[in-house]
Amino acid sequence: MLNRGRNIEKGRVITRRMFILAAAKILLFAGISSRLYNLQISDREKYKILSDKNRIREWKTPPQRGIIVDNFNKELASNDRVFQLHLILDEINDFDVTIFKIKNLIELDQFQIKKLYKKKERLKPWDTLVVSDNLTWEQFSKINLYLHELEGAKPVLSTSRFYPYANDLVHIVGYVGDASPKDLEKPEIKENFVPGLKVGKYGIENSQEKMLIGNYGIKRYEVNASGKRISQIDYIKERQGNKVNLTIDIEIQKYAQELLKAKAGSICAMDIYTGEVVAMASSPTYDPNKFTHGINQKDWQEIRNNPLKPLINKSIAGLYSPGSTFKPLVALAALEYGILDPNKTIRCKGHKHPYELYGVKYHCWKKEGHGYMKLRNAIKQSCDIYFYEMARLLGVDKLSIIAKRYGLGSNVLGDLYNDEKNGLVPDTKWKRRALEQSWYLGETVINGIGQGYIQTTPLQLCLMTAQIANGGYKIKPHIIKDDFINYKGVINKIKLDQSNFPLHERNYLDDINVEYYQRMYHKKSNINFVLDAMFGSTNEQYGTSYRSRYDDPKYQFAGKTGTSQVRRITDLDRELDLDTEQIEYKKRDHALYVAFAPYKNPRYAISVIIEHGGSGSKVAAPLASKLIKRIIDRHKLREQFNNGNTSLA
Amino acid sequence: MLRERIQASNYSFLDKLRSIDYLLILLIIAIGSISVFAIYSTEGGKFSFYTKNHIIRLSVFFSLFFVLSFVRVSTWYKNAYLFYIVGLILLITVLFFGISASGATRWINLYFLNLQPSELMKIAVIICFARYYHRIQSSDIQSYKFLIQPIFLLIIPCYLVIQQPDLGTSILIAGSGIAIIWLAGLNIKYFVYSGLLLLVSLPFAISILKPYQKSRILTFFNPDRDPLGAGYQIIQSKIAIGSGGFFGKGYLKGTQSYLEFLPEKHTDFIFTLFSEEFGFLGSIILLFLYVLLIYRIINVGLVSRSFFAKLYCFGFATAIFLYVFVNIAMVLGMLPIVGAPLPIMSYGGSSLLSIMLGLSIVMSCKIYNQEQISVY
C-alpha cells in the first residue's frame, strides 16, 4: 500500500512537472511566433528591399553622345562603330592566363598590361574590364577566332566618337577623352557618368557637355549569390545626347583650313547681321580622333613640341597687335568725336623726315613717304604719319571707348571656350591700374596704328569689321545656332534702320554698352566714310590690297591690310630693308587682313592673320580674297537652307 | 519481469491496430509531405538527388516506425540501457573511425547511410533516463546517490559529441536528459543552482570553445560583425524569412534560396526556405503542426500507465520541442547558429531515423498503454 501510495505521488509529480514544461513550451513558441510576426509582417518592407538588393544588380549602359552638325546638318562629330574587347571578370578563373593569351593575340605592351591590372583592382568582381576600346578589324577577328580559348572574353561592337573632318575642326569642336577626377566634379558629368564614358575635353564637346552627354540606361539582372547573372529583369534604355547645331559651314571651314596649310595663323568669317560664325580656322591643327582612345606618347609629344603651337586656338586665344587693320576704327573714332575734318591734309615725307614728338621719331612704313594725304587716302594707302597725328589729337581714352564698343578688348563667344582671351584695349586708367604708370603721349601715337599695348584676337577683329560693315550695329557673335534669334527679322530690322535714318545722330558717344542689334554710331556718314575708304584700299589703285581685288561686283570686297610688328624696328633694320624671307622666322611681322564682302550689300566679314607671314597685303589679303569668293558662292545655299528649305541636307 | 508481460499478450492484433494514435500518424505524414515539397524546392524545382533520397528515407523509416510501433513497450524498457550502451559505443567509434566533413567528425559509414550516432544518442539518453527514473522511488530522487549516476550518464555522451565537434547536438542531448530529471521530480533548487552556476561559468566555457563556435556566438550577438563570414547565414536567413511577408513569395519562388543566398538550405535552414515561400501563414501552420505533434505525444504519456512510458513520452515531447525551438529560433536569429536540424523537415538520414525511432517508441507506449512495468 505504501508503494502504491508512493507511486500515485510519483505519477502526480511527473504530470505536474510535465504541465509546467508544457507551459514553458507554449511561452517559447509564442516567442517564436511573435518573432516571425516581427520579421514577416512588421519589418517586411525592410527585408523585401534587402532581398531585392541581394538578388538584383544593376549595370549602367553608356549612352551615345549627341552629334554635332554644321549649318547644313553635316555631321562634324559622329558616333562610329568600334571593335572592343571586354573581359567579364566573374567568368575568369585565372586572370593571368587570360591576359597572357590576349597579349599574344593583340600585342599588348608591358605598359598596357600594367595599366590593365591597375584597372582591374579598382573594379568589383562582377564588373567588366575593357581591355581595348578600339581594336583593328584584324585584331577583332583574331579574338573571335580564338574566343573558345579565352575565358570571359567578350568581343563587343560599340560606338565611339569620330570626327570625320579630323584636323579641320578640332579648334571649334574639340575632342573627347576619359573623364578625369576634375571632370567628374562637374554636375552634368557626375549625374550621367558610366565607367568608360568619354567626356568632352575641349571646345564645343566640353562646353556643351550637358547637351551632348545623354542619359545612361540601366540593365537590371537577377543574380545569384556568387554574382552570376540569371535573368534580365528590367532595361531602361539609354538616351542619346542632344544634337548640337553649329553655324559653321564645313565647306568654308575646310577651305579656310586648307588656305592656312603650312602656316601658323587664323581665319575667321562671320555673318555681319546675324553674328553667325561661318568659319573659324586655326593653324596648324591636329587630329582629335587620336584623343578619343587616349593619345599615345609619340603623337602627343609631336603636337606639343611643334613650334607653331597647334594646341593654341589662334582665332580666340591668339593675341596680336591689330596693326593697320585697326586704322578704320581709329578714323571712325576721330570722325565720331569730331576731332578731325576728313579733308585735313598731312604730308608724309618718308623715312628721312619722320613724324616727331618730343624728340622721339615715328616712321611711316613707306620709306619714300606718301606725300600729301587726306583721311580717305590715308586709310586707303595705310599712311602711318596721318594716323600718328590723328591719334594724338583724338587721345587714347576716346579711342578706347570706340574700340571697346566695336568689340575689341572683351570675350566674343562667352563661356564656350575656356581659353578664349579678352585681349586688351589700353587707356590711361588701365595703365595706371595695371602698370601703375601714367600714360605717355607716344603710346597714344603708336596706338593709332594698332601697335603698342593693344592686343586683339582674330575673332575680335572679324567682329569689329562686321560691325562696321553692317552700318554700325551691334551683333551677337555665336557659333551654336540660336533658335531664339529670328535671323530674318534681325536683318530686316537693321536694314530698315539703315535706310530710314541715314542721318541719325546718337548722343551716347561715351557709352560702351549698347544692346544687341542697336546702332552704335553717332553719325551715319562717319561709318559710310570709313567703308568707302576701305573700298578704296582694295579696289582703287595705290590701295594696299589692290592686287587681291575682284572687279565682279558679286565678289567685290573692301578690306584693310595690316602688318603688325613683333618687335621694335631699329634704324639698322630700316637701313637693311630686308625681305621677309631674309629675316629670322620668329622676328618676322604678322600679316593681317580684315575685309567685308560683297561691297554693295555686304553680308560677311572676314579676318585673316598669318603669324610671321610678312606684309598683310602680300600674304593675308590674297587668302582672304580666295575665301571671300568661296563664301559668296555658297551664300545663296546658306540663305535658302536657313530660311527653312532644309531639303539640301 | 516475465510475469508482467503476460497481461499484454492478451491484446489481439486488431486491438493493437485499434489503439494506434492515427492523428499522430497523420501528423507525421503531413510534416513528412511538407518536407518533401520543401526539399524539392531547395533543388530549384528539379526532382533530383536530395528529393529522391529524402522520399526513400521517409518511406523506409516510416515503415520502420510502423513495424517498431508493435514492439512491446516493456521490450524497449528492458533494452533501454543496451540502447544507451550501443549509442555510446558508436560515439566512441566515431572518435576513431568516423568520417569527416567540413572540419567535423560526426559520421560512421554504414554504406547505405552515413550514420550520425549523436542523433541516436538523443533518443538513447531519453529512453535510458526514463528507465532509470522509472525504478527510483520518489523519496530517493532527491538523494545525491541517485543524482550522480544520471549526471554521469549525461556528461559522457555530451562530452563525446562536443569533441566531434557538435555543440548543437550536445546541447540537445543534455537538454533532453535534464528534461527527464526535471520530470522525475528533482527539487527545483538544483535547477536554479546549476542554472546560476552555468551563467557564472559561461565566460570560461566560451573561452574553451573552438574558434568557429566562439565566432558563431559572438556573431549571434552582432550579425553585422562579419556580414560576409560568420554573420552571413543569420543575415541571409532573416532576409529570406522577412521578405516572405504574410503569404510568402510562392512555392518555388523563394529568390533567396534558388539564387543560393541561403546556406545549408536543405538541412538546418529548411525552415527559412519554407518560410520565405509560404510566408507568415505557412510558418504558423507548420509551427502548429509541431505543436499538435508534441501535444499528441504528451497525450500518449498521459494515458500510459507506466512511469517509463510517461517519462519517455513527456521527455521525448520535450526533446521534439527543443529541436523545433532551437532550430527555428536559430534561423530567426534568436539563438546562435549551432547546427540543429528541424525534426522530419530537414534532410538528413540519422536525424530522421532517430526521430522515427523515438516516435515508434511513443506509438508502442500508446499501443501497450495498459502494460504495467514492474519497478523491480
PDB file of C-alpha atoms in Angstrom, chain B residues 113-275:
ATOM      1  CA  LEU B 113      23.746   5.508 -44.752  1.00  0.00           C
ATOM      2  CA  ASN B 114      26.261   7.726 -43.083  1.00  0.00           C
ATOM      3  CA  LEU B 115      25.092   7.218 -39.539  1.00  0.00           C
ATOM      4  CA  GLN B 116      25.424  10.062 -37.098  1.00  0.00           C
ATOM      5  CA  PRO B 117      25.471   8.325 -33.694  1.00  0.00           C
ATOM      6  CA  SER B 118      24.956  11.583 -31.825  1.00  0.00           C
ATOM      7  CA  GLU B 119      21.448  11.725 -33.335  1.00  0.00           C
ATOM      8  CA  LEU B 120      20.685   8.246 -31.990  1.00  0.00           C
ATOM      9  CA  MET B 121      22.129   9.283 -28.672  1.00  0.00           C
ATOM     10  CA  LYS B 122      19.393  11.912 -28.376  1.00  0.00           C
ATOM     11  CA  ILE B 123      16.853   9.105 -28.143  1.00  0.00           C
ATOM     12  CA  ALA B 124      19.107   6.757 -26.193  1.00  0.00           C
ATOM     13  CA  VAL B 125      19.532   9.287 -23.400  1.00  0.00           C
ATOM     14  CA  ILE B 126      15.768   9.754 -23.091  1.00  0.00           C
ATOM     15  CA  ILE B 127      14.969   6.070 -23.035  1.00  0.00           C
ATOM     16  CA  CYS B 128      17.823   5.357 -20.671  1.00  0.00           C
ATOM     17  CA  PHE B 129      16.780   8.067 -18.261  1.00  0.00           C
ATOM     18  CA  ALA B 130      13.147   7.049 -18.479  1.00  0.00           C
ATOM     19  CA  ARG B 131      14.111   3.586 -17.359  1.00  0.00           C
ATOM     20  CA  TYR B 132      16.398   4.917 -14.664  1.00  0.00           C
ATOM     21  CA  TYR B 133      13.753   7.106 -13.106  1.00  0.00           C
ATOM     22  CA  HIS B 134      11.094   4.526 -13.620  1.00  0.00           C
ATOM     23  CA  ARG B 135      12.742   2.451 -10.942  1.00  0.00           C
ATOM     24  CA  ILE B 136      13.623   5.122  -8.430  1.00  0.00           C
ATOM     25  CA  GLN B 137      11.321   5.796  -5.553  1.00  0.00           C
ATOM     26  CA  SER B 138      10.139   9.357  -5.321  1.00  0.00           C
ATOM     27  CA  SER B 139      11.727   9.551  -1.876  1.00  0.00           C
ATOM     28  CA  ASP B 140      15.135   8.664  -3.315  1.00  0.00           C
ATOM     29  CA  ILE B 141      15.071  11.078  -6.182  1.00  0.00           C
ATOM     30  CA  GLN B 142      16.448  13.954  -4.168  1.00  0.00           C
ATOM     31  CA  SER B 143      19.393  11.985  -2.816  1.00  0.00           C
ATOM     32  CA  TYR B 144      22.849  12.651  -4.252  1.00  0.00           C
ATOM     33  CA  LYS B 145      23.485   8.964  -4.689  1.00  0.00           C
ATOM     34  CA  PHE B 146      20.787   8.707  -7.291  1.00  0.00           C
ATOM     35  CA  LEU B 147      21.583  12.074  -8.847  1.00  0.00           C
ATOM     36  CA  ILE B 148      25.227  11.355  -9.540  1.00  0.00           C
ATOM     37  CA  GLN B 149      24.512   8.433 -11.851  1.00  0.00           C
ATOM     38  CA  PRO B 150      22.320  10.226 -14.424  1.00  0.00           C
ATOM     39  CA  ILE B 151      24.674  13.167 -14.405  1.00  0.00           C
ATOM     40  CA  PHE B 152      27.487  10.870 -15.425  1.00  0.00           C
ATOM     41  CA  LEU B 153      25.281   9.147 -17.937  1.00  0.00           C
ATOM     42  CA  LEU B 154      24.639  12.573 -19.443  1.00  0.00           C
ATOM     43  CA  ILE B 155      28.108  14.041 -19.294  1.00  0.00           C
ATOM     44  CA  ILE B 156      29.810  11.166 -21.113  1.00  0.00           C
ATOM     45  CA  PRO B 157      27.833  11.369 -24.406  1.00  0.00           C
ATOM     46  CA  CYS B 158      27.737  15.154 -24.258  1.00  0.00           C
ATOM     47  CA  TYR B 159      31.484  15.301 -23.913  1.00  0.00           C
ATOM     48  CA  LEU B 160      31.977  12.848 -26.794  1.00  0.00           C
ATOM     49  CA  VAL B 161      29.658  14.845 -29.032  1.00  0.00           C
ATOM     50  CA  ILE B 162      31.339  18.157 -28.183  1.00  0.00           C
ATOM     51  CA  GLN B 163      34.611  16.565 -29.203  1.00  0.00           C
ATOM     52  CA  GLN B 164      33.316  15.883 -32.705  1.00  0.00           C
ATOM     53  CA  PRO B 165      32.733  18.902 -32.513  1.00  0.00           C
ATOM     54  CA  ASP B 166      28.970  19.346 -32.477  1.00  0.00           C
ATOM     55  CA  LEU B 167      27.823  21.832 -29.895  1.00  0.00           C
ATOM     56  CA  GLY B 168      24.196  21.863 -31.077  1.00  0.00           C
ATOM     57  CA  THR B 169      23.535  18.134 -30.758  1.00  0.00           C
ATOM     58  CA  SER B 170      25.369  18.056 -27.481  1.00  0.00           C
ATOM     59  CA  ILE B 171      23.150  20.772 -26.062  1.00  0.00           C
ATOM     60  CA  LEU B 172      20.059  18.953 -27.325  1.00  0.00           C
ATOM     61  CA  ILE B 173      21.184  15.690 -25.704  1.00  0.00           C
ATOM     62  CA  ALA B 174      21.840  17.484 -22.440  1.00  0.00           C
ATOM     63  CA  GLY B 175      18.502  19.293 -22.733  1.00  0.00           C
ATOM     64  CA  SER B 176      16.516  16.058 -23.179  1.00  0.00           C
ATOM     65  CA  GLY B 177      18.331  14.419 -20.255  1.00  0.00           C
ATOM     66  CA  ILE B 178      17.774  17.357 -17.981  1.00  0.00           C
ATOM     67  CA  ALA B 179      14.111  17.421 -19.015  1.00  0.00           C
ATOM     68  CA  ILE B 180      13.610  13.890 -17.736  1.00  0.00           C
ATOM     69  CA  ILE B 181      15.421  14.629 -14.500  1.00  0.00           C
ATOM     70  CA  TRP B 182      13.049  17.545 -14.144  1.00  0.00           C
ATOM     71  CA  LEU B 183      10.012  15.432 -14.911  1.00  0.00           C
ATOM     72  CA  ALA B 184      11.118  12.821 -12.373  1.00  0.00           C
ATOM     73  CA  GLY B 185      10.701  15.484  -9.726  1.00  0.00           C
ATOM     74  CA  LEU B 186      14.152  16.621  -8.738  1.00  0.00           C
ATOM     75  CA  ASN B 187      13.921  19.618  -6.472  1.00  0.00           C
ATOM     76  CA  ILE B 188      13.726  22.932  -8.282  1.00  0.00           C
ATOM     77  CA  LYS B 189      16.613  24.340  -6.273  1.00  0.00           C
ATOM     78  CA  TYR B 190      19.057  22.049  -8.114  1.00  0.00           C
ATOM     79  CA  PHE B 191      17.943  23.532 -11.408  1.00  0.00           C
ATOM     80  CA  VAL B 192      18.171  27.041 -10.072  1.00  0.00           C
ATOM     81  CA  TYR B 193      21.642  26.478  -8.631  1.00  0.00           C
ATOM     82  CA  SER B 194      23.033  24.753 -11.696  1.00  0.00           C
ATOM     83  CA  GLY B 195      21.470  27.443 -13.852  1.00  0.00           C
ATOM     84  CA  LEU B 196      23.290  30.100 -11.855  1.00  0.00           C
ATOM     85  CA  LEU B 197      26.495  28.077 -11.993  1.00  0.00           C
ATOM     86  CA  LEU B 198      26.196  27.805 -15.767  1.00  0.00           C
ATOM     87  CA  LEU B 199      25.714  31.571 -16.044  1.00  0.00           C
ATOM     88  CA  VAL B 200      28.777  32.245 -13.921  1.00  0.00           C
ATOM     89  CA  SER B 201      30.921  29.761 -15.795  1.00  0.00           C
ATOM     90  CA  LEU B 202      29.709  30.929 -19.211  1.00  0.00           C
ATOM     91  CA  PRO B 203      32.673  33.221 -19.927  1.00  0.00           C
ATOM     92  CA  PHE B 204      35.003  30.381 -19.007  1.00  0.00           C
ATOM     93  CA  ALA B 205      33.026  27.929 -21.127  1.00  0.00           C
ATOM     94  CA  ILE B 206      33.144  30.235 -24.107  1.00  0.00           C
ATOM     95  CA  SER B 207      36.886  30.561 -23.746  1.00  0.00           C
ATOM     96  CA  ILE B 208      37.388  26.823 -24.251  1.00  0.00           C
ATOM     97  CA  LEU B 209      35.113  26.681 -27.290  1.00  0.00           C
ATOM     98  CA  LYS B 210      36.515  26.148 -30.752  1.00  0.00           C
ATOM     99  CA  PRO B 211      37.182  29.397 -32.593  1.00  0.00           C
ATOM    100  CA  TYR B 212      34.351  28.834 -35.066  1.00  0.00           C
ATOM    101  CA  GLN B 213      31.932  28.167 -32.234  1.00  0.00           C
ATOM    102  CA  LYS B 214      33.095  31.264 -30.459  1.00  0.00           C
ATOM    103  CA  SER B 215      32.677  33.373 -33.571  1.00  0.00           C
ATOM    104  CA  ARG B 216      29.177  31.969 -34.080  1.00  0.00           C
ATOM    105  CA  ILE B 217      28.185  33.013 -30.609  1.00  0.00           C
ATOM    106  CA  LEU B 218      29.765  36.448 -30.938  1.00  0.00           C
ATOM    107  CA  THR B 219      28.149  36.790 -34.326  1.00  0.00           C
ATOM    108  CA  PHE B 220      24.804  35.918 -32.852  1.00  0.00           C
ATOM    109  CA  PHE B 221      25.000  38.950 -30.633  1.00  0.00           C
ATOM    110  CA  ASN B 222      26.045  41.126 -33.540  1.00  0.00           C
ATOM    111  CA  PRO B 223      25.485  39.624 -37.003  1.00  0.00           C
ATOM    112  CA  ASP B 224      26.927  42.676 -38.716  1.00  0.00           C
ATOM    113  CA  ARG B 225      30.284  41.983 -37.111  1.00  0.00           C
ATOM    114  CA  ASP B 226      31.191  39.914 -40.133  1.00  0.00           C
ATOM    115  CA  PRO B 227      28.368  40.114 -42.676  1.00  0.00           C
ATOM    116  CA  LEU B 228      30.123  38.027 -45.321  1.00  0.00           C
ATOM    117  CA  GLY B 229      31.605  35.486 -42.932  1.00  0.00           C
ATOM    118  CA  ALA B 230      30.099  34.153 -39.746  1.00  0.00           C
ATOM    119  CA  GLY B 231      27.186  36.592 -39.776  1.00  0.00           C
ATOM    120  CA  TYR B 232      26.258  35.774 -43.361  1.00  0.00           C
ATOM    121  CA  GLN B 233      23.965  32.879 -42.551  1.00  0.00           C
ATOM    122  CA  ILE B 234      21.957  34.743 -39.941  1.00  0.00           C
ATOM    123  CA  ILE B 235      21.628  37.834 -42.099  1.00  0.00           C
ATOM    124  CA  GLN B 236      20.616  35.949 -45.229  1.00  0.00           C
ATOM    125  CA  SER B 237      18.203  33.767 -43.294  1.00  0.00           C
ATOM    126  CA  LYS B 238      16.496  36.778 -41.726  1.00  0.00           C
ATOM    127  CA  ILE B 239      16.301  38.481 -45.112  1.00  0.00           C
ATOM    128  CA  ALA B 240      14.711  35.387 -46.620  1.00  0.00           C
ATOM    129  CA  ILE B 241      12.134  34.996 -43.873  1.00  0.00           C
ATOM    130  CA  GLY B 242      11.370  38.709 -43.587  1.00  0.00           C
ATOM    131  CA  SER B 243      10.969  39.185 -47.330  1.00  0.00           C
ATOM    132  CA  GLY B 244       8.453  36.318 -47.385  1.00  0.00           C
ATOM    133  CA  GLY B 245       5.818  38.537 -45.823  1.00  0.00           C
ATOM    134  CA  PHE B 246       2.413  37.249 -44.890  1.00  0.00           C
ATOM    135  CA  PHE B 247       1.683  34.958 -47.808  1.00  0.00           C
ATOM    136  CA  GLY B 248       5.233  34.232 -48.874  1.00  0.00           C
ATOM    137  CA  LYS B 249       6.806  34.539 -52.279  1.00  0.00           C
ATOM    138  CA  GLY B 250       5.051  31.450 -53.529  1.00  0.00           C
ATOM    139  CA  TYR B 251       6.163  27.889 -53.948  1.00  0.00           C
ATOM    140  CA  LEU B 252       9.439  27.541 -55.893  1.00  0.00           C
ATOM    141  CA  LYS B 253       9.726  31.318 -55.988  1.00  0.00           C
ATOM    142  CA  GLY B 254      11.927  31.903 -52.971  1.00  0.00           C
ATOM    143  CA  THR B 255      14.590  34.115 -54.520  1.00  0.00           C
ATOM    144  CA  GLN B 256      16.905  33.885 -51.547  1.00  0.00           C
ATOM    145  CA  SER B 257      17.056  30.130 -51.797  1.00  0.00           C
ATOM    146  CA  TYR B 258      17.078  29.476 -55.516  1.00  0.00           C
ATOM    147  CA  LEU B 259      19.678  32.193 -56.083  1.00  0.00           C
ATOM    148  CA  GLU B 260      21.777  30.386 -53.491  1.00  0.00           C
ATOM    149  CA  PHE B 261      21.964  33.120 -50.903  1.00  0.00           C
ATOM    150  CA  LEU B 262      20.777  30.640 -48.300  1.00  0.00           C
ATOM    151  CA  PRO B 263      23.349  28.316 -46.790  1.00  0.00           C
ATOM    152  CA  GLU B 264      22.539  24.708 -45.928  1.00  0.00           C
ATOM    153  CA  LYS B 265      19.027  25.265 -47.085  1.00  0.00           C
ATOM    154  CA  HIS B 266      18.039  21.598 -47.219  1.00  0.00           C
ATOM    155  CA  THR B 267      19.263  20.831 -43.702  1.00  0.00           C
ATOM    156  CA  ASP B 268      19.382  23.343 -40.881  1.00  0.00           C
ATOM    157  CA  PHE B 269      17.829  26.198 -42.865  1.00  0.00           C
ATOM    158  CA  ILE B 270      14.897  24.312 -44.353  1.00  0.00           C
ATOM    159  CA  PHE B 271      12.505  26.387 -42.263  1.00  0.00           C
ATOM    160  CA  THR B 272      13.938  29.549 -43.784  1.00  0.00           C
ATOM    161  CA  LEU B 273      13.153  28.330 -47.265  1.00  0.00           C
ATOM    162  CA  PHE B 274       9.695  27.205 -46.241  1.00  0.00           C
ATOM    163  CA  SER B 275       9.018  30.493 -44.506  1.00  0.00           C
TER     164      SER B 275
END
